[in-house]
Short mmCIF file of the C-alpha atoms (twelve columns), coordinates in Angstrom:
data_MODEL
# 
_entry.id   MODEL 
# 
loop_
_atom_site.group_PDB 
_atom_site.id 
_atom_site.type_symbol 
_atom_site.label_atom_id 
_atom_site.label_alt_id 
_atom_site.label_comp_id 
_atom_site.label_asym_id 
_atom_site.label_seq_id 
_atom_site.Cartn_x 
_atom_site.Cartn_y 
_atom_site.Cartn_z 
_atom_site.pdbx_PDB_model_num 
ATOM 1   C CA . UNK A 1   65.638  88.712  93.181  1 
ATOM 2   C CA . UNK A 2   67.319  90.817  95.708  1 
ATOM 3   C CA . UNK A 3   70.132  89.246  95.610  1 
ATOM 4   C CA . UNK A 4   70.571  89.463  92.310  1 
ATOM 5   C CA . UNK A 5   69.909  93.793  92.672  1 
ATOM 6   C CA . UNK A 6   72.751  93.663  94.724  1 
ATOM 7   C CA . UNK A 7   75.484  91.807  92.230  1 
ATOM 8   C CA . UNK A 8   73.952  93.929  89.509  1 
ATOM 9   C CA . UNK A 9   74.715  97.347  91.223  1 
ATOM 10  C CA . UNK A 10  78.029  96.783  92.811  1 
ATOM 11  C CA . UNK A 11  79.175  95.254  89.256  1 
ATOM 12  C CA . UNK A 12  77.928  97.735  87.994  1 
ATOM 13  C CA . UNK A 13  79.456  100.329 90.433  1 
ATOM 14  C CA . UNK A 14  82.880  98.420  89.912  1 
ATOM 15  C CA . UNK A 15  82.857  98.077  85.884  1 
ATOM 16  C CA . UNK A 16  81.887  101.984 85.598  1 
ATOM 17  C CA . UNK A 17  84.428  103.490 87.958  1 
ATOM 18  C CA . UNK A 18  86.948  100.638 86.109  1 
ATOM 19  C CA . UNK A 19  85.721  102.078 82.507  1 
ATOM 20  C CA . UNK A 20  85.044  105.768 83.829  1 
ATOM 21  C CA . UNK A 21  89.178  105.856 84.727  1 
ATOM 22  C CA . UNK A 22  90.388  104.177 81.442  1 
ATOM 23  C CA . UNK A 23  88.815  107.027 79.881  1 
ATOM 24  C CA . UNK A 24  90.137  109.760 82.342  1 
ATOM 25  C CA . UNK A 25  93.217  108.495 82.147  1 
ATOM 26  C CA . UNK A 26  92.850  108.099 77.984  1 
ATOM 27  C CA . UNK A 27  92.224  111.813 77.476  1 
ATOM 28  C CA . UNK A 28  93.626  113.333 80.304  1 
ATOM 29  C CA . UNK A 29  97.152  111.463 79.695  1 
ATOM 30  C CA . UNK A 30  97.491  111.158 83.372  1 
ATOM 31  C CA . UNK A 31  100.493 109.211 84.589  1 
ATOM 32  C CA . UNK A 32  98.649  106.911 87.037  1 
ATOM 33  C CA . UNK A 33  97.274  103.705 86.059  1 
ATOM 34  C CA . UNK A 34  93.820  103.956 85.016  1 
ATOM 35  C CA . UNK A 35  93.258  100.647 87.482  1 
ATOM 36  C CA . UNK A 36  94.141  102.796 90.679  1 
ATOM 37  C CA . UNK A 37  92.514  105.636 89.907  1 
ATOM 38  C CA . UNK A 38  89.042  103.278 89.181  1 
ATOM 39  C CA . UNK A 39  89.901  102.208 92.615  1 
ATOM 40  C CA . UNK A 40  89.862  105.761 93.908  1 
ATOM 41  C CA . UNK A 41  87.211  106.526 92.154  1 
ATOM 42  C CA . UNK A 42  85.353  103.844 93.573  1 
ATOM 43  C CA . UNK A 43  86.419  104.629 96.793  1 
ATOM 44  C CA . UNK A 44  85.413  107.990 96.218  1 
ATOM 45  C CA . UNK A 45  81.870  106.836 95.423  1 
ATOM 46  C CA . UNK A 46  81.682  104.368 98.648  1 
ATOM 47  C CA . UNK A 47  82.515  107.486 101.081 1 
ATOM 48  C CA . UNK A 48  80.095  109.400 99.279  1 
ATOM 49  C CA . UNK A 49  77.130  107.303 99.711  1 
ATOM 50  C CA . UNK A 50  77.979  104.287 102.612 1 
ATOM 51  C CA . UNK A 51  74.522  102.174 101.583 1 
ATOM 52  C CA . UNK A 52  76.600  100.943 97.850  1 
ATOM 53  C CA . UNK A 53  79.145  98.664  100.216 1 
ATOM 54  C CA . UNK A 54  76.762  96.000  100.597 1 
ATOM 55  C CA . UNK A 55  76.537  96.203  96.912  1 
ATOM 56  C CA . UNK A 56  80.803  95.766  96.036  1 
ATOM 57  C CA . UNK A 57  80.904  93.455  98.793  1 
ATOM 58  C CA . UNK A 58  78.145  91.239  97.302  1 
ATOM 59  C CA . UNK A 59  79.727  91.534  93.661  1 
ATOM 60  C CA . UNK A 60  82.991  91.087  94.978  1 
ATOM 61  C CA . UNK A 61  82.814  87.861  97.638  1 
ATOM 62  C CA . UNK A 62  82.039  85.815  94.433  1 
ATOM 63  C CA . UNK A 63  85.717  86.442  92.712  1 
ATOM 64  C CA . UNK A 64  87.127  86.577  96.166  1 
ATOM 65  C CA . UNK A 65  86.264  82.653  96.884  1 
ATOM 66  C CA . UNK A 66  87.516  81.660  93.728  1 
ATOM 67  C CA . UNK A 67  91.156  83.409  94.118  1 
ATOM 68  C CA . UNK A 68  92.902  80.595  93.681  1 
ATOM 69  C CA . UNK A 69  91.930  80.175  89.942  1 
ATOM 70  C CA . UNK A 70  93.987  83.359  89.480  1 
ATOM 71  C CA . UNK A 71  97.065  81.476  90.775  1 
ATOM 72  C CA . UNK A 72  97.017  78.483  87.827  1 
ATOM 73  C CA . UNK A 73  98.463  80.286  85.304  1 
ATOM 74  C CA . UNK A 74  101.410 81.530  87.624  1 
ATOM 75  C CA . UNK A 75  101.739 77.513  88.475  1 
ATOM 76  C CA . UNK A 76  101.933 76.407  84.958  1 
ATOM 77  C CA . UNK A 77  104.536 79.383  84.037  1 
ATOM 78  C CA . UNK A 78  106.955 78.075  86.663  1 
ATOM 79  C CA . UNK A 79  106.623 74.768  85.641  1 
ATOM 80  C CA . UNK A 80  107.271 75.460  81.985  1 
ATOM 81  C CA . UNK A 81  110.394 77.747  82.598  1 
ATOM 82  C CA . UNK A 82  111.885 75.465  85.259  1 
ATOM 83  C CA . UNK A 83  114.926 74.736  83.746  1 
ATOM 84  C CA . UNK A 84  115.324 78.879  83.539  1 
ATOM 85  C CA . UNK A 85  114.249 79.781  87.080  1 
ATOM 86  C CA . UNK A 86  117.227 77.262  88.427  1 
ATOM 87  C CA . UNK A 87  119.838 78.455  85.812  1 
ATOM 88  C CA . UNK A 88  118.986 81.999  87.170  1 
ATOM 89  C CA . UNK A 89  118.262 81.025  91.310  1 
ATOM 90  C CA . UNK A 90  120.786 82.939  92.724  1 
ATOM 91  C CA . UNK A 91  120.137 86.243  90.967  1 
ATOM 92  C CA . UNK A 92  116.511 85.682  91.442  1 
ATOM 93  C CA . UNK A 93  116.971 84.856  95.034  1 
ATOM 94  C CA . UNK A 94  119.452 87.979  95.618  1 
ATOM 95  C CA . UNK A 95  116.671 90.552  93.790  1 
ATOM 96  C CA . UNK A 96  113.808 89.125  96.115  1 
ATOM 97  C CA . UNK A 97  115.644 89.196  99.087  1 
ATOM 98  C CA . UNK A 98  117.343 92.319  98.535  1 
ATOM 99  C CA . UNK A 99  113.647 94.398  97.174  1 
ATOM 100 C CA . UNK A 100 112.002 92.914  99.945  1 
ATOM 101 C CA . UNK A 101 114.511 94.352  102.300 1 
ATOM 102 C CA . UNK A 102 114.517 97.716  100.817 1 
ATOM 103 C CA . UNK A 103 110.674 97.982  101.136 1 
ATOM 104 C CA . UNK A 104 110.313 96.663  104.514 1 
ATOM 105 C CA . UNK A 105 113.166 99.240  105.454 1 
ATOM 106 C CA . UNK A 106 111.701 102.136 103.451 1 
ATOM 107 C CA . UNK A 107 108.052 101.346 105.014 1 
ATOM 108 C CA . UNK A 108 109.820 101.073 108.662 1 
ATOM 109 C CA . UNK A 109 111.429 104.101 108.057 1 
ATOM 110 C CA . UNK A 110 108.399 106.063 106.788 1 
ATOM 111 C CA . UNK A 111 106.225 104.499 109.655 1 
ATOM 112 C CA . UNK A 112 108.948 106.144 111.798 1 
ATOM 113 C CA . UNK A 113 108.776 109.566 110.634 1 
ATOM 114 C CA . UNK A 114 105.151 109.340 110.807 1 
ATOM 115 C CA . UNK A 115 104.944 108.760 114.754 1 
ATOM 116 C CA . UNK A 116 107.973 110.998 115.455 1 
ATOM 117 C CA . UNK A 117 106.011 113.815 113.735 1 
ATOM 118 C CA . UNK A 118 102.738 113.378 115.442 1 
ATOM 119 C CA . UNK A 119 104.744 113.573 119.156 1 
ATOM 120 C CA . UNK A 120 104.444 109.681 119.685 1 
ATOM 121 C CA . UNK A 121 107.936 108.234 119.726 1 
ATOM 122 C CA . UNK A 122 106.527 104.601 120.611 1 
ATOM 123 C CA . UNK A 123 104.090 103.681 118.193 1 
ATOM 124 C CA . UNK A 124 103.767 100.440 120.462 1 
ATOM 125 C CA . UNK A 125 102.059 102.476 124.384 1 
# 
């Protein structure tokens, strides 16, 4: 019975913070995605009082062993569009490559700034 308390509350915590930033976001006409802000709202909540974490991270293991269900319908789209993922390889090779370059350099360069401004040049002592 406990057990179940606990998936009860931390679904419950994660559906209302979900739900409570669709509807910020709804009348508010923020430009964030209402997902992230239910994360920060959630987050919010977990700082606030500590004792709900045991409640998310009871509600949340159960999706969390089943990831790879979340990964069939990504499977079955590349095996459908086959024929157009190697008409288009190269450009889809060149725009992975090339994004994942640009964010690893951006994040390398903003981890940079970051020690160089708090007076540790070698983020690595």
């Amino acid at each position: 019975m406990r057990q179940f308390l606990h998936y009860v509350v931390g679904g419950a915590l994660v559906f209302s913070a979900y739900y409570l930033s669709l509807f910020i976001v709804h009348v508010t006409a923020l430009p964030i995605p209402a997902p992230l802000l239910g994360l920060l709202l959630l987050l919010g909540v977990l700082f606030a009082a500590p004792s709900f974490e045991r409640h998310v991270a009871k509600f949340a293991l159960f999706p969390l062993k089943h990831m790879s269900l979340l990964f069939v319908p990504a499977v079955l789209g590349v095996s459908l569009y086959w024929a157009d993922i190697v008409e288009n390889a190269v450009g889809l090779f060149i725009a992975i490559v090339l994004t994942t370059a640009v964010s690893l350099g951006a994040t390398a360069w903003f981890s940079q700034r970051l020690f160089i401004k708090k007076g540790d040049n070698s983020p690595y002592d």
